[in-house]
Short mmCIF file of C-alpha atoms and ligand atoms in Angstrom, two decimals:
data_model
loop_
_atom_site.label_atom_id
_atom_site.label_comp_id
_atom_site.label_asym_id
_atom_site.label_seq_id
_atom_site.Cartn_x
_atom_site.Cartn_y
_atom_site.Cartn_z
CA MET A 1 -15.05 49.19 -53.02
CA PRO A 2 -12.49 46.42 -52.43
CA SER A 3 -11.30 47.57 -48.99
CA GLU A 4 -14.85 47.98 -47.64
CA ALA A 5 -15.77 44.61 -49.03
CA ALA A 6 -12.71 43.14 -47.31
CA ASP A 7 -13.72 44.83 -44.01
CA MET A 8 -17.21 43.45 -44.31
CA GLY A 9 -15.79 40.01 -44.97
CA THR A 10 -13.57 40.24 -41.88
CA ASN A 11 -16.46 41.51 -39.74
CA GLU A 12 -18.67 38.69 -40.88
CA ALA A 13 -15.93 36.16 -40.19
CA SER A 14 -15.29 37.48 -36.67
CA SER A 15 -19.00 37.72 -35.86
CA GLY A 16 -19.41 34.11 -37.06
CA LEU A 17 -16.51 33.08 -34.85
CA LEU A 18 -18.03 34.91 -31.87
CA THR A 19 -21.37 33.19 -32.44
CA SER A 20 -19.74 29.75 -32.48
CA ILE A 21 -17.81 30.54 -29.29
CA ILE A 22 -21.02 31.64 -27.56
CA GLU A 23 -22.85 28.55 -28.82
CA ALA A 24 -20.07 26.24 -27.63
CA SER A 25 -19.63 27.84 -24.20
CA THR A 26 -20.60 25.81 -21.15
CA ASP A 27 -21.37 29.10 -19.36
CA ALA A 28 -24.83 30.64 -19.69
CA ILE A 29 -24.50 33.68 -21.99
CA VAL A 30 -27.60 35.84 -22.13
CA SER A 31 -28.44 39.36 -23.30
CA TRP A 32 -31.38 41.67 -22.72
CA ASP A 33 -32.37 45.17 -23.74
CA LEU A 34 -32.82 48.21 -21.52
CA ASP A 35 -36.43 47.19 -20.82
CA GLY A 36 -35.14 43.87 -19.52
CA VAL A 37 -36.45 41.87 -22.48
CA VAL A 38 -34.25 38.86 -23.27
CA THR A 39 -32.71 39.13 -26.75
CA SER A 40 -30.36 36.13 -26.85
CA TRP A 41 -29.97 32.86 -24.95
CA ASN A 42 -27.18 30.36 -25.68
CA PRO A 43 -27.27 26.54 -25.23
CA GLY A 44 -25.28 27.00 -21.97
CA ALA A 45 -28.22 29.05 -20.64
CA GLU A 46 -30.68 26.36 -21.78
CA ARG A 47 -28.70 23.79 -19.80
CA LEU A 48 -28.15 25.91 -16.67
CA TYR A 49 -31.68 27.28 -16.36
CA SER A 50 -33.49 24.30 -18.02
CA ILE A 51 -35.35 26.86 -20.13
CA PRO A 52 -35.28 26.45 -23.94
CA LYS A 53 -34.25 29.49 -25.99
CA GLY A 54 -37.76 29.74 -27.50
CA ASP A 55 -39.29 30.10 -24.03
CA ALA A 56 -36.78 32.70 -22.88
CA VAL A 57 -36.24 35.15 -25.75
CA GLY A 58 -38.90 37.87 -25.56
CA GLN A 59 -39.51 37.23 -21.83
CA HIS A 60 -38.36 39.58 -19.08
CA ILE A 61 -34.96 38.73 -17.57
CA HIS A 62 -36.83 38.48 -14.26
CA ILE A 63 -37.58 34.86 -15.17
CA ILE A 64 -34.17 33.92 -13.80
CA ILE A 65 -33.96 36.46 -10.96
CA PRO A 66 -35.40 35.37 -7.59
CA SER A 67 -37.93 38.02 -6.45
CA GLU A 68 -35.87 38.87 -3.35
CA ARG A 69 -32.94 39.74 -5.63
CA ALA A 70 -34.84 42.11 -7.94
CA GLY A 71 -33.10 45.07 -6.26
CA GLU A 72 -29.73 43.56 -7.17
CA LEU A 73 -30.69 43.61 -10.87
CA GLU A 74 -31.64 47.27 -10.62
CA VAL A 75 -28.25 48.17 -9.16
CA VAL A 76 -26.50 46.19 -11.89
CA MET A 77 -28.58 47.91 -14.61
CA GLU A 78 -27.76 51.34 -13.14
CA LEU A 79 -24.06 50.55 -13.59
CA VAL A 80 -24.58 49.08 -17.05
CA ARG A 81 -26.44 52.22 -18.21
CA LYS A 82 -23.35 54.19 -17.18
CA GLY A 83 -21.24 51.90 -19.38
CA LYS A 84 -19.73 49.97 -16.44
CA ARG A 85 -19.14 46.22 -16.09
CA VAL A 86 -19.86 44.13 -13.03
CA GLU A 87 -17.41 41.25 -12.74
CA HIS A 88 -17.57 37.86 -11.04
CA PHE A 89 -20.07 38.48 -8.33
CA GLU A 90 -21.69 35.49 -6.73
CA THR A 91 -25.45 35.42 -6.75
CA THR A 92 -28.37 33.05 -7.06
CA HIS A 93 -30.47 32.52 -10.17
CA VAL A 94 -33.71 30.68 -10.43
CA CYS A 95 -34.18 27.89 -12.99
CA ARG A 96 -37.27 26.21 -14.41
CA GLY A 97 -39.33 24.56 -11.69
CA GLY A 98 -37.96 26.88 -9.01
CA ARG A 99 -34.58 25.14 -8.61
CA LEU A 100 -31.92 27.62 -7.45
CA ALA A 101 -28.43 27.80 -8.96
CA GLU A 102 -25.42 29.51 -7.39
CA VAL A 103 -23.63 31.43 -10.15
CA SER A 104 -20.64 33.66 -10.64
CA LEU A 105 -21.94 36.48 -12.80
CA THR A 106 -20.26 39.01 -15.07
CA VAL A 107 -22.48 41.65 -16.70
CA ALA A 108 -21.30 44.06 -19.41
CA PRO A 109 -23.09 46.84 -21.32
CA LEU A 110 -24.10 46.19 -24.94
CA VAL A 111 -23.54 49.22 -27.19
CA ASP A 112 -24.66 50.13 -30.73
CA GLU A 113 -22.50 51.66 -33.52
CA THR A 114 -22.72 55.07 -31.83
CA GLU A 115 -21.46 53.59 -28.52
CA LYS A 116 -24.88 54.13 -26.95
CA VAL A 117 -25.80 51.52 -24.32
CA VAL A 118 -28.72 49.47 -25.67
CA GLY A 119 -28.77 46.55 -23.27
CA ALA A 120 -26.69 44.15 -21.21
CA ALA A 121 -25.00 40.81 -21.71
CA SER A 122 -24.24 38.43 -18.88
CA ILE A 123 -22.06 35.38 -18.47
CA ALA A 124 -23.11 33.10 -15.63
CA ARG A 125 -20.92 30.24 -14.43
CA ASP A 126 -22.65 27.52 -12.43
CA LEU A 127 -21.07 27.21 -8.99
CA THR A 128 -23.62 24.80 -7.55
CA ASP A 129 -21.56 21.66 -8.10
CA SER A 130 -18.27 23.16 -7.01
CA LYS A 131 -19.96 24.67 -3.93
CA VAL A 132 -21.45 21.30 -3.02
CA LEU A 133 -18.05 19.66 -3.49
CA VAL A 134 -16.27 22.31 -1.42
CA ASP A 135 -18.88 21.93 1.36
CA ARG A 136 -18.57 18.15 1.27
CA LEU A 137 -14.79 18.40 1.39
CA ALA A 138 -14.98 20.78 4.34
CA ASP A 139 -17.30 18.34 6.17
CA LYS A 140 -14.94 15.46 5.46
CA THR A 141 -11.94 17.49 6.61
CA ARG A 142 -13.70 18.39 9.85
CA ALA A 143 -14.66 14.75 10.44
CA LEU A 144 -11.08 13.64 9.76
CA GLU A 145 -9.67 16.26 12.09
CA ARG A 146 -12.07 15.12 14.81
CA MET A 147 -11.15 11.48 14.29
CA ASN A 148 -7.48 12.34 14.27
CA ALA A 149 -7.78 14.26 17.53
CA GLU A 150 -9.66 11.32 19.10
CA LEU A 151 -6.99 8.90 17.92
CA GLU A 152 -4.21 11.06 19.30
CA GLN A 153 -6.07 11.29 22.59
CA PHE A 154 -6.54 7.51 22.56
CA ALA A 155 -2.83 6.90 21.86
CA HIS A 156 -1.95 9.24 24.69
CA VAL A 157 -4.28 7.59 27.19
CA VAL A 158 -3.16 4.09 26.19
CA ALA A 159 0.51 4.94 26.38
CA HIS A 160 0.12 6.80 29.64
CA ASP A 161 -2.17 4.34 31.44
CA LEU A 162 -0.28 1.23 30.39
CA ARG A 163 2.87 2.49 32.00
CA GLU A 164 1.62 1.86 35.51
CA PRO A 165 0.78 -1.89 35.13
CA LEU A 166 4.01 -2.22 33.15
CA ARG A 167 5.95 -0.81 36.08
CA MET A 168 4.32 -3.48 38.26
CA VAL A 169 5.36 -6.25 35.85
CA THR A 170 8.94 -4.96 35.81
CA CYS A 171 8.97 -4.59 39.55
CA PHE A 172 7.63 -8.08 40.31
CA THR A 173 9.91 -9.86 37.84
CA GLN A 174 12.80 -8.08 39.54
CA LEU A 175 11.50 -9.14 42.98
CA LEU A 176 11.09 -12.71 41.73
CA SER A 177 14.64 -12.79 40.48
CA ASP A 178 16.09 -11.19 43.67
CA HIS A 179 13.99 -13.18 46.12
CA TYR A 180 14.67 -16.59 44.62
CA ASP A 181 18.26 -15.84 43.79
CA GLY A 182 20.20 -19.13 43.74
CA GLN A 183 17.06 -21.28 44.09
CA LEU A 184 15.89 -21.13 40.49
CA ASP A 185 17.23 -23.35 37.75
CA GLU A 186 18.68 -21.96 34.56
CA ARG A 187 15.42 -22.29 32.64
CA ALA A 188 13.43 -20.29 35.22
CA GLN A 189 16.09 -17.57 35.14
CA ARG A 190 15.90 -17.48 31.36
CA TYR A 191 12.12 -17.07 31.54
CA ILE A 192 12.46 -14.21 34.01
CA SER A 193 15.07 -12.58 31.82
CA HIS A 194 12.75 -12.84 28.78
CA ALA A 195 9.87 -11.37 30.78
CA SER A 196 11.90 -8.39 32.01
CA GLY A 197 13.39 -7.84 28.52
CA ALA A 198 9.88 -7.77 27.03
CA ALA A 199 8.67 -5.38 29.72
CA ARG A 200 11.62 -3.06 29.05
CA ARG A 201 10.87 -3.14 25.36
CA MET A 202 7.21 -2.41 25.94
CA GLY A 203 8.28 0.56 28.07
CA GLU A 204 10.36 1.86 25.15
CA LEU A 205 7.46 1.44 22.72
CA LEU A 206 5.08 3.25 25.07
CA ALA A 207 7.62 6.06 25.51
CA GLY A 208 7.76 6.40 21.69
CA LEU A 209 3.99 6.47 21.45
CA LEU A 210 3.72 9.01 24.23
CA GLU A 211 6.34 11.22 22.61
CA TYR A 212 4.42 10.98 19.32
CA SER A 213 1.11 11.94 20.91
CA HIS A 214 2.76 14.82 22.81
CA LEU A 215 3.85 16.46 19.55
CA ASP A 216 0.45 18.13 19.26
CA ARG A 217 1.27 20.25 22.24
CA LEU A 218 4.38 21.61 20.56
CA GLU A 219 2.86 24.55 18.71
CA ALA A 220 5.00 26.66 16.35
CA THR A 221 5.68 29.89 18.22
CA GLU A 222 8.88 31.50 16.96
CA MET A 223 11.60 31.70 14.33
CA VAL A 224 13.99 28.93 15.30
CA PRO A 225 17.61 29.29 14.09
CA LEU A 226 18.41 25.81 12.83
CA ASP A 227 22.18 26.21 12.97
CA ARG A 228 21.86 26.52 16.76
CA VAL A 229 19.55 23.50 16.92
CA VAL A 230 21.83 21.30 14.80
CA ASP A 231 24.95 22.38 16.72
CA ALA A 232 23.23 21.42 19.98
CA VAL A 233 22.33 17.99 18.58
CA ILE A 234 25.90 17.49 17.31
CA SER A 235 27.26 18.35 20.73
CA ASP A 236 24.87 15.80 22.34
CA TYR A 237 26.48 13.13 20.19
CA SER A 238 30.09 14.19 20.82
CA VAL A 239 30.91 10.99 22.74
CA THR A 240 29.44 8.75 20.00
CA LEU A 241 31.26 10.76 17.36
CA ALA A 242 34.60 10.21 19.07
CA GLU A 243 33.92 6.52 19.74
CA GLU A 244 32.82 5.82 16.20
CA GLN A 245 35.33 8.16 14.57
CA ALA A 246 32.33 9.73 12.95
CA SER A 247 32.04 13.27 11.63
CA ILE A 248 29.09 15.59 11.13
CA SER A 249 29.25 18.78 9.06
CA ARG A 250 26.62 21.32 8.17
CA ASP A 251 25.96 24.18 5.76
CA PRO A 252 24.85 27.57 7.10
CA LEU A 253 21.22 26.93 8.05
CA PRO A 254 18.31 29.40 8.09
CA ALA A 255 15.67 29.99 10.75
CA VAL A 256 12.18 28.51 10.32
CA TYR A 257 8.92 29.31 12.05
CA ALA A 258 8.42 26.30 14.29
CA ASN A 259 8.62 24.91 17.79
CA GLU A 260 12.24 24.53 18.87
CA ALA A 261 11.73 21.28 20.82
CA ALA A 262 9.89 19.77 17.83
CA VAL A 263 12.51 20.65 15.19
CA ARG A 264 15.19 19.45 17.54
CA LEU A 265 13.47 16.05 17.55
CA VAL A 266 13.65 16.05 13.74
CA PHE A 267 17.41 16.58 13.57
CA GLN A 268 18.06 14.42 16.61
CA ASN A 269 16.27 11.41 15.11
CA LEU A 270 17.73 11.85 11.63
CA ILE A 271 21.27 12.33 12.91
CA GLU A 272 20.97 9.45 15.37
CA ASN A 273 19.81 7.16 12.54
CA ALA A 274 22.59 8.40 10.24
CA LEU A 275 25.12 7.34 12.89
CA LYS A 276 23.31 4.14 13.86
CA TYR A 277 22.75 2.67 10.41
CA ARG A 278 26.42 2.94 9.54
CA GLY A 279 28.31 0.75 7.11
CA ASP A 280 31.92 -0.36 7.37
CA ALA A 281 33.35 3.11 6.75
CA ALA A 282 33.45 5.71 9.54
CA PRO A 283 30.11 7.54 9.51
CA GLU A 284 30.06 10.89 7.69
CA VAL A 285 26.93 12.96 8.00
CA HIS A 286 26.18 16.24 6.29
CA VAL A 287 23.24 18.56 6.95
CA SER A 288 22.44 20.97 4.12
CA ALA A 289 19.77 23.51 3.19
CA LYS A 290 18.56 24.58 -0.25
CA GLN A 291 16.31 27.56 -0.84
CA ALA A 292 13.25 27.29 -3.14
CA SER A 293 10.69 29.98 -3.93
CA ASP A 294 8.41 29.39 -0.95
CA HIS A 295 10.19 26.76 1.12
CA TRP A 296 13.49 25.41 2.34
CA GLU A 297 14.65 21.92 1.52
CA PHE A 298 16.87 20.32 4.14
CA THR A 299 18.89 17.15 3.69
CA VAL A 300 20.56 14.89 6.21
CA GLN A 301 22.91 12.75 4.14
CA ASP A 302 24.88 9.79 5.44
CA ASN A 303 27.26 7.17 4.01
CA GLY A 304 25.65 4.23 5.82
CA ILE A 305 23.94 0.99 4.81
CA GLY A 306 21.20 2.66 2.77
CA ILE A 307 17.60 1.52 2.27
CA GLU A 308 15.99 -0.51 -0.50
CA LYS A 309 13.53 1.42 -2.62
CA GLU A 310 10.52 -0.70 -1.65
CA TYR A 311 10.87 0.46 1.98
CA HIS A 312 11.20 4.18 1.26
CA ASP A 313 7.60 4.93 2.30
CA ARG A 314 7.09 2.27 4.90
CA ILE A 315 9.89 3.38 7.23
CA PHE A 316 7.95 6.56 8.08
CA GLY A 317 5.12 4.52 9.64
CA MET A 318 4.87 4.05 13.41
CA PHE A 319 6.97 1.14 14.74
CA GLN A 320 8.15 0.16 11.26
CA ARG A 321 11.65 -1.29 11.31
CA LEU A 322 13.76 -3.15 8.79
CA TRP A 323 16.31 -4.87 11.03
CA GLU A 324 16.18 -7.06 14.11
CA ARG A 325 16.84 -5.28 17.38
CA GLU A 326 19.93 -7.28 18.16
CA ARG A 327 21.61 -5.85 15.09
CA TYR A 328 20.35 -2.26 15.25
CA PRO A 329 18.46 -1.30 18.42
CA GLY A 330 15.42 0.96 18.20
CA THR A 331 11.65 1.11 18.43
CA GLY A 332 10.66 2.33 14.96
CA ALA A 333 9.05 5.49 16.36
CA GLY A 334 11.78 7.95 15.29
CA LEU A 335 10.85 8.57 11.65
CA ALA A 336 7.10 8.63 12.45
CA ILE A 337 7.85 11.44 14.92
CA VAL A 338 10.02 13.26 12.35
CA LYS A 339 7.29 12.99 9.70
CA LYS A 340 4.61 14.27 12.01
CA VAL A 341 6.66 17.32 13.02
CA VAL A 342 7.56 18.13 9.41
CA GLU A 343 3.94 17.81 8.23
CA ARG A 344 2.62 19.86 11.13
CA CYS A 345 5.02 22.61 10.00
CA GLY A 346 3.49 22.41 6.50
CA GLY A 347 6.35 20.46 4.90
CA ARG A 348 6.91 16.96 3.52
CA ILE A 349 9.61 14.35 3.92
CA TRP A 350 11.09 11.62 1.76
CA VAL A 351 14.23 9.54 1.47
CA GLU A 352 16.56 8.96 -1.45
CA SER A 353 18.74 5.93 -1.04
CA GLU A 354 20.14 2.72 -2.49
CA PRO A 355 21.39 -0.21 -0.40
CA GLY A 356 25.05 0.32 0.41
CA GLU A 357 25.04 3.88 -0.95
CA GLY A 358 24.03 5.84 2.14
CA ALA A 359 20.71 7.59 2.70
CA GLY A 360 19.61 11.18 2.13
CA PHE A 361 16.60 12.23 4.19
CA HIS A 362 15.04 15.32 2.59
CA PHE A 363 12.34 17.47 4.12
CA THR A 364 10.80 20.83 3.35
CA MET A 365 9.63 23.65 5.59
CA PRO A 366 7.82 26.80 4.48
CA ARG A 367 9.87 29.99 4.26
CA HIS A 368 8.63 32.92 6.27
CA ALA A 369 9.43 36.55 5.67
CA ASP A 370 10.42 36.81 9.36
P1 ADP B 401 14.40 3.00 14.63
O1 ADP B 401 15.68 3.60 14.21
O2 ADP B 401 14.09 3.17 16.08
O3 ADP B 401 14.23 1.59 14.16
P2 ADP B 401 13.08 4.90 12.85
O4 ADP B 401 11.63 5.18 12.75
O5 ADP B 401 13.98 6.01 13.19
O6 ADP B 401 13.18 3.75 13.91
O7 ADP B 401 13.54 4.27 11.47
C1 ADP B 401 12.74 3.26 10.87
C2 ADP B 401 13.62 2.32 10.05
O8 ADP B 401 14.14 3.03 8.92
C3 ADP B 401 14.83 1.83 10.79
O9 ADP B 401 14.52 0.69 11.56
C4 ADP B 401 15.80 1.56 9.65
O10 ADP B 401 15.58 0.28 9.11
C5 ADP B 401 15.44 2.59 8.60
N1 ADP B 401 16.37 3.75 8.65
C6 ADP B 401 16.12 4.94 9.24
N2 ADP B 401 17.15 5.79 9.06
C7 ADP B 401 18.05 5.15 8.28
C8 ADP B 401 19.33 5.49 7.74
N3 ADP B 401 19.87 6.70 7.92
N4 ADP B 401 19.96 4.55 7.00
C9 ADP B 401 19.42 3.33 6.78
N5 ADP B 401 18.22 2.95 7.28
C10 ADP B 401 17.54 3.83 8.02
#
């Protein structure tokens, strides 16, 4: 009959397709009957267990089950007999030569035309490599965290302990200048002035380093309303704003889960830079917030001198500056501090800018459901 013949054709085609999928699979696909005798074994199983099909079919499925896990197989077979599947459970299989393989296993009942359970089929995915990689990555992460903590500690100790001898240098150059007032020639006075200028500068650098290493102590503890933080920063700069005829505006800003002192440092540094790196026009700064699915994106936009593209990454490094101090004062610690705070909050930061076109500092912070 034509329709039966057509059905048979379709069945044959789909069973052929299934066979090629099983043959091509990188997973080990194996079946066995209710007595546990292996009835099929694909090339993926040959690879995973290093056992050729000819050596496996007809053997008991116990050849890949470690003896201490025999009970596990019984439980699985109990479920299979009841027509149930067992999905993605992690277990250990044994391969030729006793090598063990971590696998994620799915076992399903095999039924005949009358829907009677006649055996089981399993798909095993080799987890050994990914497990090794995950373990290695975890080791590396731990080592990096340890090194990072040591470095932070080192930076803190250096910055802290150098301040005392620095105070002595400052103090004695001052004494030298006071004590020999009027007796020193112009060159000697110039030397003293260079020495005290350098000591002052070193003090500023150490203060930046110390502030950077202190950030670790500023743990996120609460939802911080950023509109309050930004308003406080704006009010700190009210004198500069009046002097420079500058203006700062902001959108309504959300609250983020953070440390208030730390996020204040972010806005303080970005706003200070936006005012400092001004062009000829009166500085105009705008702080905005944009909501994405799982984070906020904040922008501090200015109309200042801008930054060439090749420096867009470098400026976030510690003590990295693009201008001489006489032109724009600073230590180069500000953006490193901002970056560290943002990253500790789980966000990232970048700049979009062209020389002469102003700069937009963008950073993200995770959204919390309060
Ligand atoms: P500092 O301002 O103390 O030099 P920062 O770490 O805050 O240090 O900034 C690093 C460098 O990035 C600055 O020296 C400056 O060249 C550049 N920069 C930062 N903010 C801006 C800005 N808004 N516009 C133009 N250049 C900027």
